[in-house]
Amino acid sequence: MSDGACTDINDELDSLSLGRGTSPTPSVARSLYSYHSSVDGSVLLKDVHGRIFNNTTEDEVRQALAPRKDSEPQPAILDVGSGSGLWMVDMAKSFPHADIVGLDLAPPNLSRTPPPNCRFECDDVNLGLMHYKDAFDVVQVSCVATGIANYRKLLDEILEALRPGGVFLAVDGDMELWDENQQLVPTRAEGEP
């Protein structure tokens, strides 16, 4: 897409090697961001986010999560807004010596038992993170801004939760959907057509 040509996002996703053996169903209409929302939406958001993480911060994260001497605390990751838990499971497999903690309002819907170094906690991050002071080497926050009462407070508490030399990863953005004519797609209540 860097040459300005308009391509189908599915072509790009196919070339990314999505990793879980999934491949989006090609869209009928070709556009800059074209996908079947009922089929590809979750793949687009989860898999592309994972690729962004893996390509831009890999060295810093690997350094923060390097194995330690037995007398030192082992590396740990906190995933705020862990959602499906797939990112956490991938990280637990990549760093089997690290403790991975996911925090979300709802439990994950995993099809398999997560690795033993991976656990999920149902909690509201708005209630605070101070009980995690100096507990993590990597903290990831993804797509939670609309549910945060005081984002500045959250950032301050994340800094407290990070150990010295820790890495903070944040992915967020405009949580509204726009159509091909750059018009806001209206939200609908559950059960509405």
Short mmCIF file of N, CA and C in Angstrom, two decimals:
data_model
loop_
_atom_site.label_atom_id
_atom_site.label_comp_id
_atom_site.label_asym_id
_atom_site.label_seq_id
_atom_site.Cartn_x
_atom_site.Cartn_y
_atom_site.Cartn_z
N MET A 1 0.81 -1.20 0.00
CA MET A 1 0.00 0.00 0.00
C MET A 1 0.85 1.26 0.00
N SER A 2 2.14 1.15 0.15
CA SER A 2 2.97 2.33 0.22
C SER A 2 3.06 3.06 -1.11
N ASP A 3 2.74 2.41 -2.22
CA ASP A 3 2.79 3.07 -3.51
C ASP A 3 1.50 3.84 -3.82
N GLY A 4 0.58 3.88 -2.88
CA GLY A 4 -0.67 4.61 -3.06
C GLY A 4 -1.75 3.82 -3.75
N ALA A 5 -1.44 2.61 -4.20
CA ALA A 5 -2.44 1.80 -4.88
C ALA A 5 -3.47 1.31 -3.87
N CYS A 6 -4.68 1.17 -4.31
CA CYS A 6 -5.76 0.71 -3.45
C CYS A 6 -5.81 -0.81 -3.53
N THR A 7 -5.54 -1.47 -2.39
CA THR A 7 -5.53 -2.92 -2.37
C THR A 7 -6.49 -3.43 -1.32
N ASP A 8 -6.83 -4.68 -1.41
CA ASP A 8 -7.73 -5.31 -0.46
C ASP A 8 -6.94 -5.71 0.77
N ILE A 9 -7.40 -5.35 1.95
CA ILE A 9 -6.70 -5.68 3.18
C ILE A 9 -6.54 -7.19 3.32
N ASN A 10 -7.42 -7.98 2.73
CA ASN A 10 -7.30 -9.43 2.81
C ASN A 10 -6.03 -9.92 2.14
N ASP A 11 -5.64 -9.28 1.02
CA ASP A 11 -4.40 -9.65 0.36
C ASP A 11 -3.22 -9.43 1.30
N GLU A 12 -3.24 -8.30 2.02
CA GLU A 12 -2.17 -8.02 2.95
C GLU A 12 -2.19 -9.00 4.11
N LEU A 13 -3.36 -9.31 4.64
CA LEU A 13 -3.45 -10.25 5.75
C LEU A 13 -2.97 -11.63 5.34
N ASP A 14 -3.31 -12.06 4.12
CA ASP A 14 -2.84 -13.35 3.65
C ASP A 14 -1.32 -13.39 3.61
N SER A 15 -0.70 -12.28 3.23
CA SER A 15 0.75 -12.25 3.14
C SER A 15 1.41 -12.16 4.51
N LEU A 16 0.65 -11.87 5.57
CA LEU A 16 1.21 -11.75 6.90
C LEU A 16 1.41 -13.10 7.59
N SER A 17 0.84 -14.15 7.07
CA SER A 17 0.88 -15.46 7.73
C SER A 17 0.28 -15.34 9.11
N LEU A 18 -1.01 -15.43 9.20
CA LEU A 18 -1.76 -15.14 10.41
C LEU A 18 -1.45 -16.04 11.57
N GLY A 19 -0.88 -17.18 11.36
CA GLY A 19 -0.36 -17.95 12.46
C GLY A 19 -1.30 -19.00 13.04
N ARG A 20 -2.59 -18.76 13.10
CA ARG A 20 -3.50 -19.73 13.71
C ARG A 20 -4.19 -20.57 12.65
N GLY A 21 -3.68 -20.55 11.44
CA GLY A 21 -4.26 -21.36 10.39
C GLY A 21 -5.54 -20.76 9.82
N THR A 22 -5.77 -19.48 10.10
CA THR A 22 -6.96 -18.83 9.59
C THR A 22 -6.59 -17.96 8.41
N SER A 23 -7.51 -17.80 7.53
CA SER A 23 -7.35 -16.88 6.42
C SER A 23 -8.69 -16.23 6.16
N PRO A 24 -8.72 -14.90 6.15
CA PRO A 24 -9.99 -14.22 5.94
C PRO A 24 -10.63 -14.58 4.61
N THR A 25 -11.95 -14.58 4.59
CA THR A 25 -12.67 -14.78 3.34
C THR A 25 -12.53 -13.52 2.51
N PRO A 26 -12.11 -13.62 1.25
CA PRO A 26 -11.94 -12.42 0.44
C PRO A 26 -13.22 -11.62 0.32
N SER A 27 -13.07 -10.30 0.34
CA SER A 27 -14.21 -9.41 0.19
C SER A 27 -14.63 -9.32 -1.26
N VAL A 28 -15.91 -9.03 -1.47
CA VAL A 28 -16.43 -8.87 -2.83
C VAL A 28 -15.96 -7.55 -3.41
N ALA A 29 -16.13 -6.46 -2.66
CA ALA A 29 -15.73 -5.14 -3.14
C ALA A 29 -14.31 -4.85 -2.67
N ARG A 30 -13.48 -4.34 -3.57
CA ARG A 30 -12.11 -4.02 -3.22
C ARG A 30 -12.04 -2.57 -2.78
N SER A 31 -11.42 -2.33 -1.64
CA SER A 31 -11.18 -0.98 -1.17
C SER A 31 -9.97 -1.00 -0.27
N LEU A 32 -9.59 0.15 0.25
CA LEU A 32 -8.41 0.24 1.09
C LEU A 32 -8.53 -0.68 2.30
N TYR A 33 -9.67 -0.66 2.97
CA TYR A 33 -9.91 -1.52 4.13
C TYR A 33 -11.18 -2.31 3.87
N SER A 34 -11.08 -3.33 3.08
CA SER A 34 -12.25 -4.10 2.68
C SER A 34 -12.21 -5.47 3.33
N TYR A 35 -13.27 -5.81 4.04
CA TYR A 35 -13.39 -7.14 4.62
C TYR A 35 -14.84 -7.38 4.95
N HIS A 36 -15.20 -8.65 5.10
CA HIS A 36 -16.55 -9.01 5.50
C HIS A 36 -16.64 -8.86 7.01
N SER A 37 -17.39 -7.89 7.49
CA SER A 37 -17.37 -7.58 8.91
C SER A 37 -17.79 -8.77 9.78
N SER A 38 -18.71 -9.58 9.32
CA SER A 38 -19.16 -10.68 10.15
C SER A 38 -18.15 -11.83 10.19
N VAL A 39 -17.22 -11.84 9.24
CA VAL A 39 -16.26 -12.94 9.17
C VAL A 39 -14.86 -12.47 9.54
N ASP A 40 -14.41 -11.37 8.98
CA ASP A 40 -13.03 -10.95 9.07
C ASP A 40 -12.72 -9.96 10.18
N GLY A 41 -13.72 -9.33 10.76
CA GLY A 41 -13.48 -8.25 11.71
C GLY A 41 -12.57 -8.62 12.85
N SER A 42 -12.83 -9.73 13.51
CA SER A 42 -11.99 -10.11 14.64
C SER A 42 -10.60 -10.51 14.18
N VAL A 43 -10.49 -11.13 13.04
CA VAL A 43 -9.18 -11.51 12.50
C VAL A 43 -8.37 -10.26 12.21
N LEU A 44 -8.99 -9.29 11.56
CA LEU A 44 -8.30 -8.05 11.23
C LEU A 44 -7.76 -7.38 12.48
N LEU A 45 -8.60 -7.20 13.48
CA LEU A 45 -8.17 -6.49 14.68
C LEU A 45 -7.15 -7.26 15.50
N LYS A 46 -7.35 -8.55 15.68
CA LYS A 46 -6.45 -9.33 16.53
C LYS A 46 -5.13 -9.66 15.84
N ASP A 47 -5.19 -10.13 14.62
CA ASP A 47 -3.98 -10.59 13.95
C ASP A 47 -3.09 -9.44 13.50
N VAL A 48 -3.67 -8.37 12.97
CA VAL A 48 -2.86 -7.24 12.57
C VAL A 48 -2.24 -6.60 13.80
N HIS A 49 -3.00 -6.48 14.91
CA HIS A 49 -2.42 -5.94 16.14
C HIS A 49 -1.23 -6.77 16.59
N GLY A 50 -1.37 -8.07 16.54
CA GLY A 50 -0.26 -8.93 16.92
C GLY A 50 0.96 -8.72 16.05
N ARG A 51 0.75 -8.54 14.77
CA ARG A 51 1.87 -8.29 13.85
C ARG A 51 2.53 -6.96 14.15
N ILE A 52 1.75 -5.94 14.46
CA ILE A 52 2.34 -4.64 14.78
C ILE A 52 3.24 -4.79 16.00
N PHE A 53 2.74 -5.46 17.04
CA PHE A 53 3.54 -5.68 18.25
C PHE A 53 4.82 -6.42 17.91
N ASN A 54 4.70 -7.51 17.21
CA ASN A 54 5.86 -8.37 16.95
C ASN A 54 6.91 -7.68 16.11
N ASN A 55 6.52 -6.76 15.24
CA ASN A 55 7.48 -6.12 14.35
C ASN A 55 8.13 -4.87 14.93
N THR A 56 7.51 -4.22 15.90
CA THR A 56 8.04 -2.93 16.34
C THR A 56 8.71 -2.94 17.69
N THR A 57 8.45 -3.90 18.53
CA THR A 57 8.98 -3.86 19.90
C THR A 57 9.63 -5.16 20.32
N GLU A 58 9.88 -6.02 19.42
CA GLU A 58 10.36 -7.36 19.76
C GLU A 58 11.64 -7.34 20.58
N ASP A 59 12.64 -6.54 20.20
CA ASP A 59 13.91 -6.54 20.92
C ASP A 59 13.76 -6.04 22.35
N GLU A 60 13.00 -4.96 22.53
CA GLU A 60 12.81 -4.41 23.87
C GLU A 60 12.07 -5.39 24.77
N VAL A 61 11.06 -6.05 24.23
CA VAL A 61 10.29 -7.01 25.00
C VAL A 61 11.14 -8.22 25.34
N ARG A 62 11.88 -8.74 24.37
CA ARG A 62 12.75 -9.89 24.65
C ARG A 62 13.77 -9.57 25.73
N GLN A 63 14.32 -8.38 25.70
CA GLN A 63 15.29 -7.98 26.71
C GLN A 63 14.62 -7.89 28.09
N ALA A 64 13.43 -7.29 28.16
CA ALA A 64 12.72 -7.17 29.43
C ALA A 64 12.30 -8.53 29.99
N LEU A 65 12.07 -9.49 29.11
CA LEU A 65 11.58 -10.81 29.53
C LEU A 65 12.67 -11.89 29.54
N ALA A 66 13.91 -11.47 29.46
CA ALA A 66 15.01 -12.45 29.47
C ALA A 66 14.99 -13.24 30.77
N PRO A 67 15.34 -14.53 30.70
CA PRO A 67 15.40 -15.35 31.92
C PRO A 67 16.36 -14.72 32.94
N ARG A 68 16.07 -14.95 34.21
CA ARG A 68 16.86 -14.35 35.29
C ARG A 68 17.45 -15.42 36.19
N LYS A 69 18.35 -14.99 37.06
CA LYS A 69 18.92 -15.89 38.06
C LYS A 69 17.80 -16.32 39.01
N ASP A 70 17.99 -17.46 39.63
CA ASP A 70 16.96 -18.00 40.53
C ASP A 70 16.62 -17.06 41.67
N SER A 71 17.56 -16.25 42.12
CA SER A 71 17.31 -15.36 43.25
C SER A 71 16.51 -14.12 42.87
N GLU A 72 16.37 -13.85 41.59
CA GLU A 72 15.64 -12.67 41.11
C GLU A 72 14.21 -13.05 40.73
N PRO A 73 13.30 -12.07 40.82
CA PRO A 73 11.92 -12.36 40.37
C PRO A 73 11.91 -12.70 38.88
N GLN A 74 11.16 -13.72 38.52
CA GLN A 74 11.07 -14.11 37.11
C GLN A 74 10.27 -13.06 36.33
N PRO A 75 10.50 -12.95 35.02
CA PRO A 75 9.80 -11.96 34.22
C PRO A 75 8.28 -12.16 34.27
N ALA A 76 7.56 -11.05 34.12
CA ALA A 76 6.10 -11.12 34.16
C ALA A 76 5.50 -10.09 33.22
N ILE A 77 4.34 -10.46 32.67
CA ILE A 77 3.59 -9.61 31.74
C ILE A 77 2.19 -9.40 32.29
N LEU A 78 1.69 -8.16 32.20
CA LEU A 78 0.29 -7.85 32.51
C LEU A 78 -0.37 -7.38 31.23
N ASP A 79 -1.48 -8.01 30.87
CA ASP A 79 -2.25 -7.62 29.69
C ASP A 79 -3.58 -7.04 30.17
N VAL A 80 -3.69 -5.71 30.13
CA VAL A 80 -4.91 -5.02 30.56
C VAL A 80 -5.88 -5.00 29.39
N GLY A 81 -7.07 -5.55 29.61
CA GLY A 81 -8.03 -5.68 28.51
C GLY A 81 -7.66 -6.87 27.66
N SER A 82 -7.45 -8.01 28.31
CA SER A 82 -6.93 -9.20 27.61
C SER A 82 -7.90 -9.81 26.62
N GLY A 83 -9.18 -9.47 26.70
CA GLY A 83 -10.15 -9.93 25.69
C GLY A 83 -10.16 -11.43 25.52
N SER A 84 -9.92 -11.87 24.30
CA SER A 84 -9.97 -13.29 23.98
C SER A 84 -8.86 -14.09 24.66
N GLY A 85 -7.78 -13.43 25.03
CA GLY A 85 -6.67 -14.11 25.67
C GLY A 85 -5.67 -14.71 24.70
N LEU A 86 -5.91 -14.60 23.41
CA LEU A 86 -5.02 -15.23 22.42
C LEU A 86 -3.61 -14.64 22.45
N TRP A 87 -3.51 -13.32 22.61
CA TRP A 87 -2.19 -12.69 22.66
C TRP A 87 -1.42 -13.23 23.86
N MET A 88 -2.11 -13.35 24.99
CA MET A 88 -1.47 -13.86 26.20
C MET A 88 -0.98 -15.29 26.01
N VAL A 89 -1.78 -16.12 25.41
CA VAL A 89 -1.39 -17.51 25.18
C VAL A 89 -0.16 -17.55 24.27
N ASP A 90 -0.15 -16.73 23.23
CA ASP A 90 1.02 -16.67 22.34
C ASP A 90 2.26 -16.24 23.12
N MET A 91 2.12 -15.23 23.99
CA MET A 91 3.26 -14.76 24.78
C MET A 91 3.71 -15.83 25.78
N ALA A 92 2.75 -16.54 26.38
CA ALA A 92 3.10 -17.60 27.33
C ALA A 92 3.89 -18.71 26.65
N LYS A 93 3.55 -19.01 25.41
CA LYS A 93 4.29 -20.03 24.66
C LYS A 93 5.68 -19.52 24.26
N SER A 94 5.76 -18.24 23.91
CA SER A 94 7.04 -17.66 23.49
C SER A 94 7.99 -17.45 24.66
N PHE A 95 7.43 -17.22 25.85
CA PHE A 95 8.23 -16.95 27.05
C PHE A 95 7.77 -17.87 28.17
N PRO A 96 8.07 -19.18 28.07
CA PRO A 96 7.56 -20.14 29.06
C PRO A 96 8.10 -19.92 30.47
N HIS A 97 9.17 -19.15 30.61
CA HIS A 97 9.76 -18.86 31.92
C HIS A 97 9.10 -17.64 32.58
N ALA A 98 8.20 -16.94 31.87
CA ALA A 98 7.57 -15.72 32.38
C ALA A 98 6.15 -16.01 32.86
N ASP A 99 5.71 -15.23 33.84
CA ASP A 99 4.33 -15.30 34.31
C ASP A 99 3.51 -14.30 33.51
N ILE A 100 2.38 -14.74 32.97
CA ILE A 100 1.52 -13.90 32.15
C ILE A 100 0.18 -13.75 32.87
N VAL A 101 -0.24 -12.50 33.10
CA VAL A 101 -1.49 -12.22 33.78
C VAL A 101 -2.37 -11.37 32.87
N GLY A 102 -3.60 -11.84 32.65
CA GLY A 102 -4.56 -11.09 31.85
C GLY A 102 -5.63 -10.52 32.75
N LEU A 103 -5.98 -9.27 32.50
CA LEU A 103 -6.99 -8.58 33.29
C LEU A 103 -8.09 -8.09 32.38
N ASP A 104 -9.32 -8.51 32.65
CA ASP A 104 -10.45 -8.08 31.83
C ASP A 104 -11.72 -8.18 32.67
N LEU A 105 -12.77 -7.53 32.20
CA LEU A 105 -14.06 -7.58 32.90
C LEU A 105 -14.73 -8.94 32.75
N ALA A 106 -14.42 -9.64 31.67
CA ALA A 106 -15.05 -10.94 31.40
C ALA A 106 -13.95 -11.98 31.18
N PRO A 107 -14.24 -13.24 31.51
CA PRO A 107 -13.23 -14.28 31.28
C PRO A 107 -13.04 -14.53 29.78
N PRO A 108 -11.86 -15.03 29.41
CA PRO A 108 -11.63 -15.32 27.98
C PRO A 108 -12.44 -16.53 27.54
N ASN A 109 -12.64 -16.62 26.26
CA ASN A 109 -13.37 -17.75 25.68
C ASN A 109 -12.38 -18.58 24.87
N LEU A 110 -11.51 -19.30 25.58
CA LEU A 110 -10.47 -20.08 24.92
C LEU A 110 -10.99 -21.47 24.59
N SER A 111 -10.55 -22.00 23.46
CA SER A 111 -10.95 -23.34 23.06
C SER A 111 -10.05 -24.41 23.70
N ARG A 112 -8.89 -24.00 24.24
CA ARG A 112 -7.96 -24.93 24.87
C ARG A 112 -7.54 -24.37 26.23
N THR A 113 -7.05 -25.24 27.07
CA THR A 113 -6.52 -24.82 28.36
C THR A 113 -5.25 -23.99 28.11
N PRO A 114 -5.13 -22.82 28.75
CA PRO A 114 -3.93 -22.01 28.54
C PRO A 114 -2.70 -22.65 29.16
N PRO A 115 -1.52 -22.25 28.73
CA PRO A 115 -0.29 -22.78 29.32
C PRO A 115 -0.25 -22.51 30.82
N PRO A 116 0.51 -23.29 31.58
CA PRO A 116 0.52 -23.14 33.05
C PRO A 116 1.06 -21.80 33.54
N ASN A 117 1.81 -21.09 32.72
CA ASN A 117 2.36 -19.80 33.13
C ASN A 117 1.43 -18.63 32.76
N CYS A 118 0.20 -18.93 32.42
CA CYS A 118 -0.76 -17.93 31.94
C CYS A 118 -2.02 -18.00 32.80
N ARG A 119 -2.41 -16.87 33.40
CA ARG A 119 -3.64 -16.85 34.19
C ARG A 119 -4.45 -15.60 33.89
N PHE A 120 -5.75 -15.72 34.10
CA PHE A 120 -6.68 -14.64 33.81
C PHE A 120 -7.37 -14.21 35.09
N GLU A 121 -7.53 -12.90 35.25
CA GLU A 121 -8.24 -12.35 36.39
C GLU A 121 -9.37 -11.47 35.89
N CYS A 122 -10.57 -11.68 36.42
CA CYS A 122 -11.71 -10.83 36.09
C CYS A 122 -11.73 -9.69 37.09
N ASP A 123 -11.47 -8.49 36.61
CA ASP A 123 -11.39 -7.33 37.47
C ASP A 123 -11.60 -6.08 36.63
N ASP A 124 -11.91 -4.99 37.29
CA ASP A 124 -12.10 -3.70 36.64
C ASP A 124 -10.86 -2.86 36.90
N VAL A 125 -10.11 -2.55 35.86
CA VAL A 125 -8.88 -1.79 36.00
C VAL A 125 -9.16 -0.40 36.57
N ASN A 126 -10.39 0.10 36.44
CA ASN A 126 -10.74 1.39 37.02
C ASN A 126 -10.65 1.38 38.55
N LEU A 127 -10.65 0.20 39.15
CA LEU A 127 -10.52 0.09 40.61
C LEU A 127 -9.07 0.20 41.06
N GLY A 128 -8.15 0.20 40.12
CA GLY A 128 -6.75 0.43 40.45
C GLY A 128 -5.85 -0.76 40.21
N LEU A 129 -4.54 -0.45 40.11
CA LEU A 129 -3.51 -1.46 39.90
C LEU A 129 -2.44 -1.42 40.98
N MET A 130 -2.66 -0.65 42.03
CA MET A 130 -1.61 -0.46 43.03
C MET A 130 -1.21 -1.76 43.73
N HIS A 131 -2.06 -2.76 43.73
CA HIS A 131 -1.70 -4.04 44.31
C HIS A 131 -0.66 -4.79 43.45
N TYR A 132 -0.35 -4.25 42.29
CA TYR A 132 0.65 -4.83 41.39
C TYR A 132 1.95 -4.02 41.36
N LYS A 133 2.23 -3.21 42.36
CA LYS A 133 3.40 -2.34 42.36
C LYS A 133 4.68 -3.15 42.11
N ASP A 134 5.46 -2.70 41.12
CA ASP A 134 6.74 -3.32 40.75
C ASP A 134 6.62 -4.81 40.46
N ALA A 135 5.53 -5.23 39.83
CA ALA A 135 5.28 -6.66 39.61
C ALA A 135 5.53 -7.12 38.18
N PHE A 136 5.61 -6.20 37.20
CA PHE A 136 5.65 -6.62 35.80
C PHE A 136 6.79 -5.98 35.02
N ASP A 137 7.30 -6.74 34.04
CA ASP A 137 8.34 -6.25 33.15
C ASP A 137 7.76 -5.71 31.85
N VAL A 138 6.59 -6.19 31.50
CA VAL A 138 5.87 -5.72 30.31
C VAL A 138 4.41 -5.54 30.70
N VAL A 139 3.85 -4.38 30.36
CA VAL A 139 2.42 -4.14 30.53
C VAL A 139 1.87 -3.74 29.18
N GLN A 140 0.85 -4.46 28.74
CA GLN A 140 0.18 -4.12 27.49
C GLN A 140 -1.25 -3.68 27.80
N VAL A 141 -1.66 -2.60 27.16
CA VAL A 141 -3.03 -2.10 27.25
C VAL A 141 -3.54 -1.98 25.83
N SER A 142 -4.65 -2.66 25.52
CA SER A 142 -5.13 -2.58 24.15
C SER A 142 -6.64 -2.39 24.09
N CYS A 143 -7.02 -1.36 23.37
CA CYS A 143 -8.43 -1.09 23.04
C CYS A 143 -9.33 -1.02 24.26
N VAL A 144 -8.92 -0.27 25.27
CA VAL A 144 -9.73 -0.13 26.48
C VAL A 144 -10.13 1.31 26.77
N ALA A 145 -9.67 2.26 25.99
CA ALA A 145 -9.85 3.69 26.31
C ALA A 145 -11.30 4.06 26.59
N THR A 146 -12.23 3.51 25.84
CA THR A 146 -13.63 3.89 26.04
C THR A 146 -14.18 3.40 27.37
N GLY A 147 -13.53 2.45 28.01
CA GLY A 147 -14.01 1.93 29.29
C GLY A 147 -13.23 2.46 30.49
N ILE A 148 -12.31 3.37 30.26
CA ILE A 148 -11.47 3.88 31.34
C ILE A 148 -12.02 5.21 31.84
N ALA A 149 -12.28 5.29 33.14
CA ALA A 149 -12.83 6.51 33.74
C ALA A 149 -11.80 7.62 33.79
N ASN A 150 -10.54 7.29 34.11
CA ASN A 150 -9.49 8.29 34.23
C ASN A 150 -8.21 7.70 33.63
N TYR A 151 -7.97 8.00 32.35
CA TYR A 151 -6.85 7.39 31.64
C TYR A 151 -5.51 7.81 32.24
N ARG A 152 -5.40 9.06 32.67
CA ARG A 152 -4.15 9.54 33.28
C ARG A 152 -3.83 8.72 34.54
N LYS A 153 -4.84 8.45 35.36
CA LYS A 153 -4.66 7.63 36.56
C LYS A 153 -4.19 6.23 36.17
N LEU A 154 -4.79 5.67 35.13
CA LEU A 154 -4.37 4.35 34.65
C LEU A 154 -2.90 4.36 34.25
N LEU A 155 -2.47 5.37 33.50
CA LEU A 155 -1.08 5.45 33.08
C LEU A 155 -0.14 5.57 34.28
N ASP A 156 -0.52 6.39 35.26
CA ASP A 156 0.30 6.52 36.47
C ASP A 156 0.43 5.18 37.19
N GLU A 157 -0.66 4.43 37.28
CA GLU A 157 -0.63 3.14 37.97
C GLU A 157 0.13 2.08 37.17
N ILE A 158 0.10 2.18 35.86
CA ILE A 158 0.90 1.26 35.03
C ILE A 158 2.38 1.51 35.28
N LEU A 159 2.77 2.78 35.38
CA LEU A 159 4.18 3.09 35.69
C LEU A 159 4.59 2.51 37.03
N GLU A 160 3.69 2.51 37.99
CA GLU A 160 3.97 1.92 39.30
C GLU A 160 4.05 0.39 39.22
N ALA A 161 3.27 -0.20 38.34
CA ALA A 161 3.26 -1.67 38.19
C ALA A 161 4.49 -2.19 37.46
N LEU A 162 5.12 -1.33 36.64
CA LEU A 162 6.31 -1.74 35.89
C LEU A 162 7.55 -1.77 36.78
N ARG A 163 8.35 -2.79 36.58
CA ARG A 163 9.65 -2.86 37.23
C ARG A 163 10.61 -1.94 36.49
N PRO A 164 11.74 -1.55 37.10
CA PRO A 164 12.73 -0.73 36.38
C PRO A 164 13.14 -1.40 35.07
N GLY A 165 13.18 -0.63 34.00
CA GLY A 165 13.53 -1.15 32.68
C GLY A 165 12.38 -1.82 31.97
N GLY A 166 11.17 -1.75 32.56
CA GLY A 166 10.00 -2.39 31.97
C GLY A 166 9.54 -1.71 30.69
N VAL A 167 8.69 -2.41 29.95
CA VAL A 167 8.19 -1.94 28.66
C VAL A 167 6.68 -1.77 28.75
N PHE A 168 6.18 -0.62 28.30
CA PHE A 168 4.75 -0.36 28.25
C PHE A 168 4.32 -0.35 26.79
N LEU A 169 3.33 -1.17 26.46
CA LEU A 169 2.78 -1.25 25.11
C LEU A 169 1.33 -0.78 25.15
N ALA A 170 0.98 0.12 24.26
CA ALA A 170 -0.40 0.61 24.22
C ALA A 170 -0.89 0.63 22.78
N VAL A 171 -2.08 0.08 22.60
CA VAL A 171 -2.75 0.12 21.30
C VAL A 171 -4.17 0.58 21.56
N ASP A 172 -4.52 1.69 20.99
CA ASP A 172 -5.88 2.21 21.14
C ASP A 172 -6.15 3.11 19.97
N GLY A 173 -7.33 3.58 19.88
CA GLY A 173 -7.66 4.46 18.77
C GLY A 173 -9.13 4.80 18.76
N ASP A 174 -9.56 5.34 17.66
CA ASP A 174 -10.95 5.72 17.48
C ASP A 174 -11.80 4.46 17.42
N MET A 175 -12.67 4.30 18.36
CA MET A 175 -13.47 3.08 18.43
C MET A 175 -14.78 3.20 17.66
N GLU A 176 -14.88 4.17 16.78
CA GLU A 176 -16.07 4.29 15.95
C GLU A 176 -15.77 3.71 14.58
N LEU A 177 -16.79 3.19 13.93
CA LEU A 177 -16.63 2.61 12.60
C LEU A 177 -17.11 3.61 11.55
N TRP A 178 -16.37 3.65 10.46
CA TRP A 178 -16.67 4.57 9.36
C TRP A 178 -16.86 3.76 8.09
N ASP A 179 -17.80 4.16 7.24
CA ASP A 179 -18.03 3.43 6.00
C ASP A 179 -17.12 3.94 4.89
N GLU A 180 -17.28 3.38 3.69
CA GLU A 180 -16.41 3.73 2.56
C GLU A 180 -16.57 5.18 2.12
N ASN A 181 -17.65 5.85 2.53
CA ASN A 181 -17.87 7.26 2.22
C ASN A 181 -17.44 8.17 3.36
N GLN A 182 -16.71 7.63 4.30
CA GLN A 182 -16.22 8.33 5.48
C GLN A 182 -17.36 8.90 6.33
N GLN A 183 -18.45 8.13 6.40
CA GLN A 183 -19.59 8.48 7.24
C GLN A 183 -19.61 7.56 8.45
N LEU A 184 -19.93 8.12 9.59
CA LEU A 184 -19.99 7.34 10.81
C LEU A 184 -21.07 6.28 10.70
N VAL A 185 -20.71 5.02 11.00
CA VAL A 185 -21.68 3.93 11.01
C VAL A 185 -22.38 3.98 12.37
N PRO A 186 -23.71 4.15 12.38
CA PRO A 186 -24.41 4.26 13.66
C PRO A 186 -24.35 2.96 14.45
N THR A 187 -24.25 3.13 15.77
CA THR A 187 -24.25 1.93 16.63
C THR A 187 -25.67 1.46 16.82
N ARG A 188 -25.79 0.17 17.05
CA ARG A 188 -27.12 -0.42 17.27
C ARG A 188 -27.11 -1.20 18.56
N ALA A 189 -28.22 -1.18 19.22
CA ALA A 189 -28.36 -1.97 20.43
C ALA A 189 -28.42 -3.45 20.08
N GLU A 190 -28.04 -4.30 21.02
CA GLU A 190 -28.10 -5.73 20.79
C GLU A 190 -29.52 -6.13 20.40
N GLY A 191 -29.65 -6.94 19.37
CA GLY A 191 -30.97 -7.42 18.91
C GLY A 191 -31.57 -6.56 17.80
N GLU A 192 -31.02 -5.36 17.57
CA GLU A 192 -31.51 -4.52 16.47
C GLU A 192 -30.93 -5.03 15.17
N PRO A 193 -31.69 -4.85 14.06
CA PRO A 193 -31.15 -5.30 12.76
C PRO A 193 -30.00 -4.45 12.28
#
